[in-house]
């Protein structure tokens, strides 16, 4: 394994007492430190508005408690000494970054030309005000990198406004738009599976595939995020971000190399070929009980479920539907991609005893870590006849690799930022194009159809698939 050590760094973590920092960022940085993947010399300067749960004196204790609650490994005295000694804290607001600037100056003492990494784990409405404040405070230099979370705007106009505002302070090469889906081992394995194996790449096209499904149901309901969901909805939160990005990986032409420039170019070509969504091929749903959630309007028409058919108008994919589905309060939590192959032209074997659809050939990627790949095909039943039976064979990361040494999505992406590698991040042209594709639905959204909690969503979603069917629920779920 070839591992590069990042250059010295000072990481400014805005929203250091927020949920994302607690659950993912601070535990992720701690795990990177234990894995020897942090810079030889680094400092983490936490920041949040005064009165939000930590200060310069208590921040170390706060982080220690967070790691004990959310970390993936034990917090030993030796590990804590290595990590905790690099922590500091300074309050901040868009009106006053003076204490943070002083803390960063102190943190840089003894480091060798450290890069500055700024993580804005804050609401999207604060991105531009904070970026402007950082520039005015002199905290942005040629070695600064900015990380922001989705959503990157709420439509094409706001995405362009965000990009233009960020570019007044940062160069595009300094901006890292993070999508944790792209940091998953299983997602990256889709690329290796396809492009690293001559067995599969020749069949990855319209001549062989009947359909492609990207299915991301969640058992969790909106819970305490009612206000957020009212402002965002499942379409903006999941489809225009995670699911479209997965589609880009699945449908791209072979890139010239595995680097940022090549992958972004290949993905953008897919996005440019995507037809704008058609309202007649999109189903919105809302789970029963959503309107009782705190922060949700009693007459809300916000969707908690989306199913859509996407078409890609190019030589490779013309005529192949891409079915996308995601929703809250559903029967299972899965992140599944299914490629369904066309039936053979000659049906010489007896399939009369096999329930329809008869022995579909499918490749199924389970992308939730540690991930797996299953190939479903037909095999002969033992005995004197040529009857066939559906069977499968699977590869599972947990059975084949030491997954204890893997990196969670945020850990991989944080490490990539420190190395300056944009490969697994979004870029401005791709984001703006996807908002264009989504435009017709944003302008005239379908009316959400009610569905029961714990179900697979409204039955209307089944009508999108014509003669096909959803790969989930599979045989194990009924």
Short mmCIF file of C-alpha atoms in Angstrom, two decimals:
data_model
loop_
_atom_site.label_atom_id
_atom_site.label_comp_id
_atom_site.label_asym_id
_atom_site.label_seq_id
_atom_site.Cartn_x
_atom_site.Cartn_y
_atom_site.Cartn_z
CA UNK A 1 0.00 0.00 0.00
CA UNK A 2 1.47 3.32 -1.09
CA UNK A 3 0.58 5.98 1.47
CA UNK A 4 1.67 9.60 1.25
CA UNK A 5 2.00 11.58 4.46
CA UNK A 6 0.25 14.95 4.29
CA UNK A 7 2.21 18.13 4.80
CA UNK A 8 2.04 19.96 8.14
CA UNK A 9 -1.43 21.40 8.69
CA UNK A 10 -3.61 23.55 10.89
CA UNK A 11 -7.24 22.47 10.64
CA UNK A 12 -9.91 25.03 11.60
CA UNK A 13 -13.07 23.15 12.49
CA UNK A 14 -16.11 25.42 12.51
CA UNK A 15 -19.13 23.84 14.17
CA UNK A 16 -16.80 21.90 16.45
CA UNK A 17 -19.59 21.25 18.96
CA UNK A 18 -22.19 20.27 16.34
CA UNK A 19 -23.56 16.84 15.50
CA UNK A 20 -21.38 16.20 12.43
CA UNK A 21 -18.19 17.04 14.32
CA UNK A 22 -19.21 14.81 17.22
CA UNK A 23 -20.24 11.79 15.20
CA UNK A 24 -17.83 11.87 12.26
CA UNK A 25 -15.16 14.56 12.10
CA UNK A 26 -13.49 14.43 15.52
CA UNK A 27 -13.63 10.60 15.71
CA UNK A 28 -12.39 10.46 12.12
CA UNK A 29 -9.39 12.69 12.80
CA UNK A 30 -8.62 10.63 15.92
CA UNK A 31 -8.71 7.42 13.88
CA UNK A 32 -6.43 8.94 11.22
CA UNK A 33 -3.98 9.91 13.94
CA UNK A 34 -3.96 6.36 15.32
CA UNK A 35 -3.50 4.95 11.80
CA UNK A 36 -0.46 7.18 11.19
CA UNK A 37 -2.19 9.09 8.40
CA UNK A 38 -2.20 12.58 9.89
CA UNK A 39 0.64 14.98 9.08
CA UNK A 40 3.80 14.55 11.14
CA UNK A 41 2.96 17.89 12.77
CA UNK A 42 -0.58 19.21 12.89
CA UNK A 43 -2.96 21.24 15.02
CA UNK A 44 -6.77 21.23 15.24
CA UNK A 45 -8.38 24.51 16.22
CA UNK A 46 -12.02 23.97 17.10
CA UNK A 47 -14.39 26.87 16.77
CA UNK A 48 -18.03 27.70 17.43
CA UNK A 49 -20.02 30.71 18.60
CA UNK A 50 -19.59 31.50 22.27
CA UNK A 51 -21.99 29.58 24.50
CA UNK A 52 -22.40 26.51 22.28
CA UNK A 53 -20.90 23.90 24.60
CA UNK A 54 -17.13 24.37 24.74
CA UNK A 55 -14.42 26.94 25.39
CA UNK A 56 -10.64 27.07 25.39
CA UNK A 57 -10.41 25.47 28.85
CA UNK A 58 -12.97 22.70 28.39
CA UNK A 59 -12.51 21.75 24.72
CA UNK A 60 -10.06 18.94 25.42
CA UNK A 61 -12.40 17.33 27.94
CA UNK A 62 -15.29 17.79 25.53
CA UNK A 63 -13.43 16.03 22.68
CA UNK A 64 -12.29 13.20 24.97
CA UNK A 65 -15.90 12.53 25.94
CA UNK A 66 -16.97 12.67 22.28
CA UNK A 67 -14.34 10.10 21.31
CA UNK A 68 -15.41 7.75 24.09
CA UNK A 69 -19.01 7.97 22.89
CA UNK A 70 -18.60 7.95 19.10
CA UNK A 71 -15.06 6.74 18.35
CA UNK A 72 -14.41 3.44 16.59
CA UNK A 73 -11.65 2.40 18.98
CA UNK A 74 -10.74 2.74 22.63
CA UNK A 75 -9.26 6.03 23.78
CA UNK A 76 -6.08 4.85 25.48
CA UNK A 77 -3.90 7.24 27.47
CA UNK A 78 -1.14 6.94 24.87
CA UNK A 79 -3.48 7.64 21.95
CA UNK A 80 -5.09 10.56 23.73
CA UNK A 81 -1.73 12.08 24.58
CA UNK A 82 -0.81 12.02 20.87
CA UNK A 83 -4.13 13.48 19.70
CA UNK A 84 -5.25 15.67 22.58
CA UNK A 85 -2.01 17.66 22.69
CA UNK A 86 -2.84 19.04 19.23
CA UNK A 87 -6.24 20.50 20.18
CA UNK A 88 -7.18 24.07 20.92
CA UNK A 89 -10.33 26.19 20.71
CA UNK A 90 -11.36 29.73 19.87
CA UNK A 91 -14.86 31.19 19.66
CA UNK A 92 -15.89 32.80 16.39
CA UNK A 93 -18.69 34.52 14.52
CA UNK A 94 -18.96 36.12 11.12
CA UNK A 95 -18.62 39.48 12.90
CA UNK A 96 -15.42 38.66 14.78
CA UNK A 97 -12.71 36.16 13.92
CA UNK A 98 -9.95 37.89 15.88
CA UNK A 99 -9.66 35.22 18.59
CA UNK A 100 -9.59 32.47 15.97
CA UNK A 101 -6.92 34.31 13.96
CA UNK A 102 -4.78 34.59 17.09
CA UNK A 103 -5.30 30.90 17.89
CA UNK A 104 -4.29 29.90 14.35
CA UNK A 105 -1.18 32.06 14.60
CA UNK A 106 -0.20 30.29 17.84
CA UNK A 107 -0.96 26.88 16.36
CA UNK A 108 1.32 27.47 13.39
CA UNK A 109 4.38 28.10 15.56
CA UNK A 110 6.81 25.23 15.14
CA UNK A 111 5.18 23.89 11.97
CA UNK A 112 6.90 23.88 8.59
CA UNK A 113 4.88 26.13 6.23
CA UNK A 114 1.63 24.48 7.29
CA UNK A 115 -1.37 24.27 5.02
CA UNK A 116 -4.56 25.75 6.43
CA UNK A 117 -7.64 23.54 6.20
CA UNK A 118 -11.02 25.08 6.96
CA UNK A 119 -14.00 22.79 7.54
CA UNK A 120 -17.33 24.64 7.55
CA UNK A 121 -19.55 22.16 9.44
CA UNK A 122 -22.18 24.89 9.62
CA UNK A 123 -25.60 25.50 8.01
CA UNK A 124 -25.38 26.22 4.26
CA UNK A 125 -26.75 29.72 4.84
CA UNK A 126 -23.51 30.52 6.67
CA UNK A 127 -21.15 29.41 3.87
CA UNK A 128 -20.84 32.74 2.08
CA UNK A 129 -20.84 35.01 5.17
CA UNK A 130 -18.17 32.84 6.77
CA UNK A 131 -16.08 32.67 3.59
CA UNK A 132 -16.14 36.47 3.35
CA UNK A 133 -15.25 36.80 7.04
CA UNK A 134 -12.34 34.39 6.65
CA UNK A 135 -10.98 36.40 3.75
CA UNK A 136 -11.35 39.70 5.62
CA UNK A 137 -9.59 38.26 8.68
CA UNK A 138 -6.54 37.24 6.63
CA UNK A 139 -7.07 33.53 7.31
CA UNK A 140 -7.03 32.59 3.64
CA UNK A 141 -3.70 32.24 1.85
CA UNK A 142 -2.37 30.29 -1.11
CA UNK A 143 -2.09 27.13 0.99
CA UNK A 144 -5.64 27.24 2.36
CA UNK A 145 -8.22 24.53 1.59
CA UNK A 146 -11.95 24.96 2.24
CA UNK A 147 -14.32 22.03 2.90
CA UNK A 148 -18.07 22.52 2.65
CA UNK A 149 -20.99 20.12 3.06
CA UNK A 150 -24.01 19.66 0.83
CA UNK A 151 -26.45 21.00 -0.15
CA UNK A 152 -24.47 23.13 -2.61
CA UNK A 153 -27.36 25.48 -3.27
CA UNK A 154 -31.04 24.65 -3.58
CA UNK A 155 -31.45 25.24 -7.32
CA UNK A 156 -29.38 26.38 -10.27
CA UNK A 157 -29.51 30.09 -9.39
CA UNK A 158 -28.46 29.59 -5.76
CA UNK A 159 -25.72 27.11 -6.76
CA UNK A 160 -24.27 29.67 -9.14
CA UNK A 161 -24.52 32.37 -6.48
CA UNK A 162 -22.70 30.12 -4.00
CA UNK A 163 -19.93 29.25 -6.45
CA UNK A 164 -19.45 32.87 -7.50
CA UNK A 165 -19.33 34.00 -3.87
CA UNK A 166 -16.80 31.34 -2.87
CA UNK A 167 -14.65 32.18 -5.88
CA UNK A 168 -14.33 35.76 -4.65
CA UNK A 169 -12.30 34.40 -1.73
CA UNK A 170 -11.02 30.99 -2.86
CA UNK A 171 -9.74 29.53 -6.09
CA UNK A 172 -11.72 26.55 -7.37
CA UNK A 173 -8.70 24.33 -6.67
CA UNK A 174 -8.91 25.32 -2.98
CA UNK A 175 -12.55 24.24 -2.56
CA UNK A 176 -13.47 20.67 -1.55
CA UNK A 177 -17.22 19.98 -1.82
CA UNK A 178 -17.62 16.84 0.24
CA UNK A 179 -20.12 14.05 -0.43
CA UNK A 180 -19.48 11.24 2.02
CA UNK A 181 -21.11 8.70 -0.34
CA UNK A 182 -18.12 9.05 -2.66
CA UNK A 183 -15.75 8.19 0.19
CA UNK A 184 -17.34 4.79 0.79
CA UNK A 185 -15.17 1.78 0.00
CA UNK A 186 -18.09 0.11 -1.75
CA UNK A 187 -18.61 3.08 -4.09
CA UNK A 188 -14.96 3.16 -5.07
CA UNK A 189 -15.09 -0.61 -5.56
CA UNK A 190 -17.73 -0.11 -8.27
CA UNK A 191 -15.07 1.67 -10.31
CA UNK A 192 -12.48 -1.04 -9.69
CA UNK A 193 -14.99 -3.82 -10.37
CA UNK A 194 -15.91 -2.34 -13.72
CA UNK A 195 -12.69 -0.82 -15.02
CA UNK A 196 -10.29 -3.27 -13.39
CA UNK A 197 -11.89 -6.44 -14.77
CA UNK A 198 -12.14 -7.30 -18.45
CA UNK A 199 -14.85 -9.78 -17.51
CA UNK A 200 -17.43 -7.04 -16.82
CA UNK A 201 -16.59 -3.83 -18.69
CA UNK A 202 -17.58 -5.14 -22.17
CA UNK A 203 -21.12 -5.84 -20.90
CA UNK A 204 -21.59 -2.42 -19.25
CA UNK A 205 -23.81 -0.89 -21.94
CA UNK A 206 -27.20 -0.79 -23.68
CA UNK A 207 -26.55 -3.98 -25.64
CA UNK A 208 -26.43 -6.06 -22.49
CA UNK A 209 -28.21 -4.20 -19.67
CA UNK A 210 -31.98 -3.93 -19.25
CA UNK A 211 -31.94 -1.47 -16.34
CA UNK A 212 -29.84 0.06 -13.57
CA UNK A 213 -31.21 0.75 -10.09
CA UNK A 214 -29.82 2.96 -7.33
CA UNK A 215 -31.79 2.24 -4.17
CA UNK A 216 -31.14 4.06 -0.86
CA UNK A 217 -34.02 3.44 1.56
CA UNK A 218 -33.68 4.39 5.23
CA UNK A 219 -35.54 2.97 8.23
CA UNK A 220 -34.97 6.17 10.20
CA UNK A 221 -37.63 8.82 10.06
CA UNK A 222 -36.96 12.55 10.07
CA UNK A 223 -36.77 12.49 13.89
CA UNK A 224 -35.60 15.91 15.17
CA UNK A 225 -34.68 17.26 11.73
CA UNK A 226 -38.15 18.47 10.86
CA UNK A 227 -37.15 22.07 10.22
CA UNK A 228 -34.27 20.98 8.00
CA UNK A 229 -36.45 18.62 5.99
CA UNK A 230 -39.17 21.23 5.55
CA UNK A 231 -36.58 23.50 3.93
CA UNK A 232 -34.89 20.77 1.89
CA UNK A 233 -36.94 17.61 1.23
CA UNK A 234 -35.70 14.23 0.05
CA UNK A 235 -35.24 15.32 -3.56
CA UNK A 236 -32.69 18.04 -2.77
CA UNK A 237 -31.20 16.20 0.20
CA UNK A 238 -30.59 12.85 -1.47
CA UNK A 239 -31.34 12.68 -5.19
CA UNK A 240 -29.60 15.77 -6.62
CA UNK A 241 -26.59 14.97 -4.43
CA UNK A 242 -25.83 11.36 -3.47
CA UNK A 243 -27.90 9.42 -6.00
CA UNK A 244 -26.97 11.53 -9.02
CA UNK A 245 -23.31 11.27 -8.06
CA UNK A 246 -23.56 7.47 -7.84
CA UNK A 247 -25.22 7.49 -11.23
CA UNK A 248 -22.27 9.45 -12.59
CA UNK A 249 -19.86 6.76 -11.38
CA UNK A 250 -22.00 3.96 -12.80
CA UNK A 251 -22.55 5.48 -16.23
CA UNK A 252 -19.27 7.23 -17.04
CA UNK A 253 -17.05 6.32 -19.96
CA UNK A 254 -13.67 4.83 -18.99
CA UNK A 255 -11.61 7.77 -17.65
CA UNK A 256 -8.10 8.23 -18.96
CA UNK A 257 -6.72 7.95 -15.42
CA UNK A 258 -7.90 7.72 -11.83
CA UNK A 259 -7.33 11.34 -10.93
CA UNK A 260 -9.50 14.37 -10.27
CA UNK A 261 -9.32 15.86 -13.76
CA UNK A 262 -10.16 12.59 -15.53
CA UNK A 263 -13.00 11.54 -13.20
CA UNK A 264 -14.61 14.97 -13.12
CA UNK A 265 -14.51 15.13 -16.92
CA UNK A 266 -16.04 11.66 -17.25
CA UNK A 267 -18.79 12.40 -14.72
CA UNK A 268 -19.62 15.74 -16.31
CA UNK A 269 -20.06 14.01 -19.68
CA UNK A 270 -22.69 11.76 -18.05
CA UNK A 271 -24.44 14.73 -16.43
CA UNK A 272 -24.48 16.60 -19.74
CA UNK A 273 -26.13 13.58 -21.38
CA UNK A 274 -28.82 13.24 -18.68
CA UNK A 275 -32.22 14.38 -19.92
CA UNK A 276 -34.01 16.91 -17.66
CA UNK A 277 -36.30 15.01 -15.32
CA UNK A 278 -39.87 14.46 -16.47
CA UNK A 279 -42.61 14.95 -13.87
CA UNK A 280 -44.47 11.96 -15.32
CA UNK A 281 -41.50 9.77 -14.39
CA UNK A 282 -41.01 11.00 -10.82
CA UNK A 283 -43.01 9.92 -7.74
CA UNK A 284 -42.93 11.84 -4.46
CA UNK A 285 -44.15 10.33 -1.19
CA UNK A 286 -44.60 11.46 2.40
CA UNK A 287 -44.68 8.97 5.25
CA UNK A 288 -47.71 8.92 7.50
CA UNK A 289 -46.98 10.86 10.66
CA UNK A 290 -44.45 13.24 9.11
CA UNK A 291 -46.74 16.22 9.68
CA UNK A 292 -46.68 15.53 13.44
CA UNK A 293 -42.90 16.01 13.65
CA UNK A 294 -41.70 19.15 15.44
CA UNK A 295 -40.84 21.86 12.94
CA UNK A 296 -43.08 20.42 10.21
CA UNK A 297 -46.09 22.33 8.91
CA UNK A 298 -49.46 20.69 9.62
CA UNK A 299 -50.31 20.89 5.93
CA UNK A 300 -46.80 20.15 4.65
CA UNK A 301 -46.37 18.97 1.06
CA UNK A 302 -42.65 18.24 1.50
CA UNK A 303 -41.54 14.85 0.18
CA UNK A 304 -39.80 12.24 2.35
CA UNK A 305 -39.65 9.73 -0.54
CA UNK A 306 -38.57 10.01 -4.16
CA UNK A 307 -38.55 7.50 -6.99
CA UNK A 308 -37.48 8.61 -10.46
CA UNK A 309 -36.57 7.32 -13.88
CA UNK A 310 -33.48 8.97 -15.37
CA UNK A 311 -32.47 8.64 -19.01
CA UNK A 312 -29.02 9.21 -20.46
CA UNK A 313 -28.97 10.21 -24.11
CA UNK A 314 -25.70 8.84 -25.41
CA UNK A 315 -24.51 5.87 -27.44
CA UNK A 316 -23.71 3.71 -24.40
CA UNK A 317 -26.97 4.15 -22.49
CA UNK A 318 -29.71 5.09 -24.95
CA UNK A 319 -32.84 3.13 -24.04
CA UNK A 320 -31.58 1.93 -20.62
CA UNK A 321 -33.62 3.35 -17.71
CA UNK A 322 -31.84 4.33 -14.50
CA UNK A 323 -34.26 3.91 -11.60
CA UNK A 324 -33.55 5.90 -8.43
CA UNK A 325 -35.34 5.44 -5.11
CA UNK A 326 -34.80 6.85 -1.63
CA UNK A 327 -36.97 7.60 1.36
CA UNK A 328 -37.31 7.93 5.11
CA UNK A 329 -39.20 5.54 7.43
CA UNK A 330 -38.94 2.64 4.98
CA UNK A 331 -38.66 -1.11 5.50
CA UNK A 332 -34.86 -1.30 5.52
CA UNK A 333 -31.73 0.79 5.46
CA UNK A 334 -29.73 -0.15 2.39
CA UNK A 335 -27.45 1.43 -0.19
CA UNK A 336 -27.81 -0.89 -3.16
CA UNK A 337 -26.96 -0.67 -6.85
CA UNK A 338 -28.41 -3.31 -9.17
CA UNK A 339 -27.52 -3.89 -12.82
CA UNK A 340 -30.12 -6.04 -14.57
CA UNK A 341 -29.07 -7.89 -17.73
CA UNK A 342 -31.22 -8.63 -20.74
CA UNK A 343 -32.68 -12.09 -21.11
CA UNK A 344 -30.88 -14.39 -23.57
CA UNK A 345 -32.40 -14.57 -27.03
CA UNK A 346 -32.82 -18.38 -26.91
CA UNK A 347 -34.86 -19.95 -24.08
CA UNK A 348 -33.84 -23.59 -24.53
CA UNK A 349 -34.13 -24.55 -20.88
CA UNK A 350 -37.25 -25.30 -18.87
CA UNK A 351 -38.04 -22.41 -16.52
CA UNK A 352 -41.70 -23.27 -16.03
CA UNK A 353 -41.22 -24.01 -12.36
CA UNK A 354 -39.38 -20.79 -11.62
CA UNK A 355 -41.37 -17.82 -10.36
CA UNK A 356 -41.25 -14.70 -12.56
CA UNK A 357 -39.07 -12.92 -13.25
CA UNK A 358 -37.32 -16.14 -14.21
CA UNK A 359 -33.70 -16.24 -13.07
CA UNK A 360 -32.76 -12.62 -13.83
CA UNK A 361 -29.06 -12.04 -14.34
CA UNK A 362 -28.04 -9.21 -12.00
CA UNK A 363 -24.96 -7.69 -10.43
CA UNK A 364 -25.81 -6.27 -7.01
CA UNK A 365 -23.51 -3.91 -5.13
CA UNK A 366 -24.17 -3.39 -1.43
CA UNK A 367 -22.40 -0.11 -0.73
CA UNK A 368 -22.87 0.16 3.03
CA UNK A 369 -19.48 -0.51 4.62
CA UNK A 370 -17.84 -2.97 4.50
CA UNK A 371 -19.76 -3.74 1.29
CA UNK A 372 -20.32 -6.71 -0.99
CA UNK A 373 -20.89 -7.72 -4.62
CA UNK A 374 -23.36 -10.43 -5.61
CA UNK A 375 -23.82 -11.93 -9.08
CA UNK A 376 -27.18 -13.61 -9.70
CA UNK A 377 -27.47 -16.12 -12.52
CA UNK A 378 -29.14 -19.37 -13.59
CA UNK A 379 -27.76 -22.85 -12.89
CA UNK A 380 -28.93 -26.35 -13.72
CA UNK A 381 -30.81 -28.22 -11.04
CA UNK A 382 -29.24 -31.60 -10.17
CA UNK A 383 -31.04 -34.52 -11.76
CA UNK A 384 -32.02 -36.00 -15.11
CA UNK A 385 -33.62 -32.83 -16.53
CA UNK A 386 -32.30 -29.48 -17.76
CA UNK A 387 -34.39 -27.46 -15.34
CA UNK A 388 -32.75 -24.25 -14.12
CA UNK A 389 -32.71 -22.53 -10.76
CA UNK A 390 -31.71 -18.97 -9.75
CA UNK A 391 -28.44 -18.96 -7.78
CA UNK A 392 -25.87 -16.39 -6.71
CA UNK A 393 -22.25 -15.98 -5.73
CA UNK A 394 -20.96 -13.18 -3.54
CA UNK A 395 -17.83 -11.32 -2.58
CA UNK A 396 -17.86 -9.63 0.83
CA UNK A 397 -15.17 -7.23 2.00
CA UNK A 398 -15.44 -8.48 5.57
CA UNK A 399 -14.58 -12.04 4.49
CA UNK A 400 -11.68 -11.08 2.23
CA UNK A 401 -9.88 -8.14 3.82
CA UNK A 402 -8.94 -6.91 7.26
CA UNK A 403 -11.72 -4.35 7.40
CA UNK A 404 -10.57 -3.13 10.82
CA UNK A 405 -7.88 -1.26 8.90
CA UNK A 406 -10.31 0.46 6.55
CA UNK A 407 -11.20 4.13 6.55
CA UNK A 408 -14.73 5.34 6.97
CA UNK A 409 -15.95 7.71 4.27
CA UNK A 410 -15.22 10.91 6.15
CA UNK A 411 -11.80 9.64 7.19
CA UNK A 412 -10.82 8.84 3.61
CA UNK A 413 -12.06 12.21 2.38
CA UNK A 414 -10.38 14.20 5.17
CA UNK A 415 -7.13 12.46 4.33
CA UNK A 416 -7.61 13.29 0.63
CA UNK A 417 -8.11 16.97 1.49
CA UNK A 418 -4.85 17.01 3.44
CA UNK A 419 -3.15 15.55 0.36
CA UNK A 420 -4.87 18.05 -1.94
CA UNK A 421 -6.62 15.28 -3.91
CA UNK A 422 -9.98 16.34 -5.45
CA UNK A 423 -10.71 12.98 -7.09
CA UNK A 424 -13.61 11.95 -4.83
CA UNK A 425 -15.12 15.42 -4.49
CA UNK A 426 -17.73 17.39 -6.42
CA UNK A 427 -16.84 20.30 -8.66
CA UNK A 428 -18.74 23.46 -9.63
CA UNK A 429 -19.61 22.55 -13.26
CA UNK A 430 -21.02 19.15 -12.27
CA UNK A 431 -23.13 20.59 -9.47
CA UNK A 432 -24.59 23.32 -11.66
CA UNK A 433 -25.44 20.83 -14.42
CA UNK A 434 -27.28 18.56 -11.98
CA UNK A 435 -29.44 21.46 -10.80
CA UNK A 436 -30.30 22.02 -14.46
CA UNK A 437 -31.38 18.38 -14.79
CA UNK A 438 -33.50 18.76 -11.64
CA UNK A 439 -35.02 22.06 -12.77
CA UNK A 440 -38.38 20.79 -14.12
CA UNK A 441 -39.16 19.03 -10.82
CA UNK A 442 -38.16 22.03 -8.73
CA UNK A 443 -40.44 24.23 -10.82
CA UNK A 444 -43.42 21.86 -10.69
CA UNK A 445 -43.06 19.12 -8.09
CA UNK A 446 -45.31 16.06 -7.98
CA UNK A 447 -47.82 15.95 -5.13
CA UNK A 448 -46.50 13.57 -2.44
CA UNK A 449 -48.44 10.33 -2.02
CA UNK A 450 -48.88 9.04 1.56
CA UNK A 451 -47.13 5.80 2.52
CA UNK A 452 -47.01 3.73 5.68
CA UNK A 453 -43.94 3.83 7.88
CA UNK A 454 -41.96 0.61 7.54
CA UNK A 455 -43.12 0.04 3.96
CA UNK A 456 -41.29 0.30 0.64
CA UNK A 457 -42.96 3.60 -0.17
CA UNK A 458 -46.05 4.41 -2.23
CA UNK A 459 -47.22 1.80 -4.72
CA UNK A 460 -47.12 4.44 -7.44
CA UNK A 461 -43.34 4.01 -7.54
CA UNK A 462 -43.81 0.51 -8.93
CA UNK A 463 -45.45 1.98 -12.01
CA UNK A 464 -42.18 3.64 -13.04
CA UNK A 465 -40.56 0.30 -13.75
CA UNK A 466 -42.91 -0.89 -16.52
CA UNK A 467 -42.07 -4.60 -17.04
CA UNK A 468 -39.20 -4.53 -14.51
CA UNK A 469 -39.40 -4.65 -10.73
CA UNK A 470 -37.47 -3.17 -7.82
CA UNK A 471 -34.54 -5.32 -6.75
CA UNK A 472 -35.46 -4.54 -3.14
CA UNK A 473 -37.06 -6.16 -1.26
CA UNK A 474 -34.98 -9.20 -2.15
CA UNK A 475 -35.48 -12.86 -1.25
CA UNK A 476 -34.28 -12.28 2.29
CA UNK A 477 -36.87 -9.63 3.03
CA UNK A 478 -39.98 -11.09 1.46
#
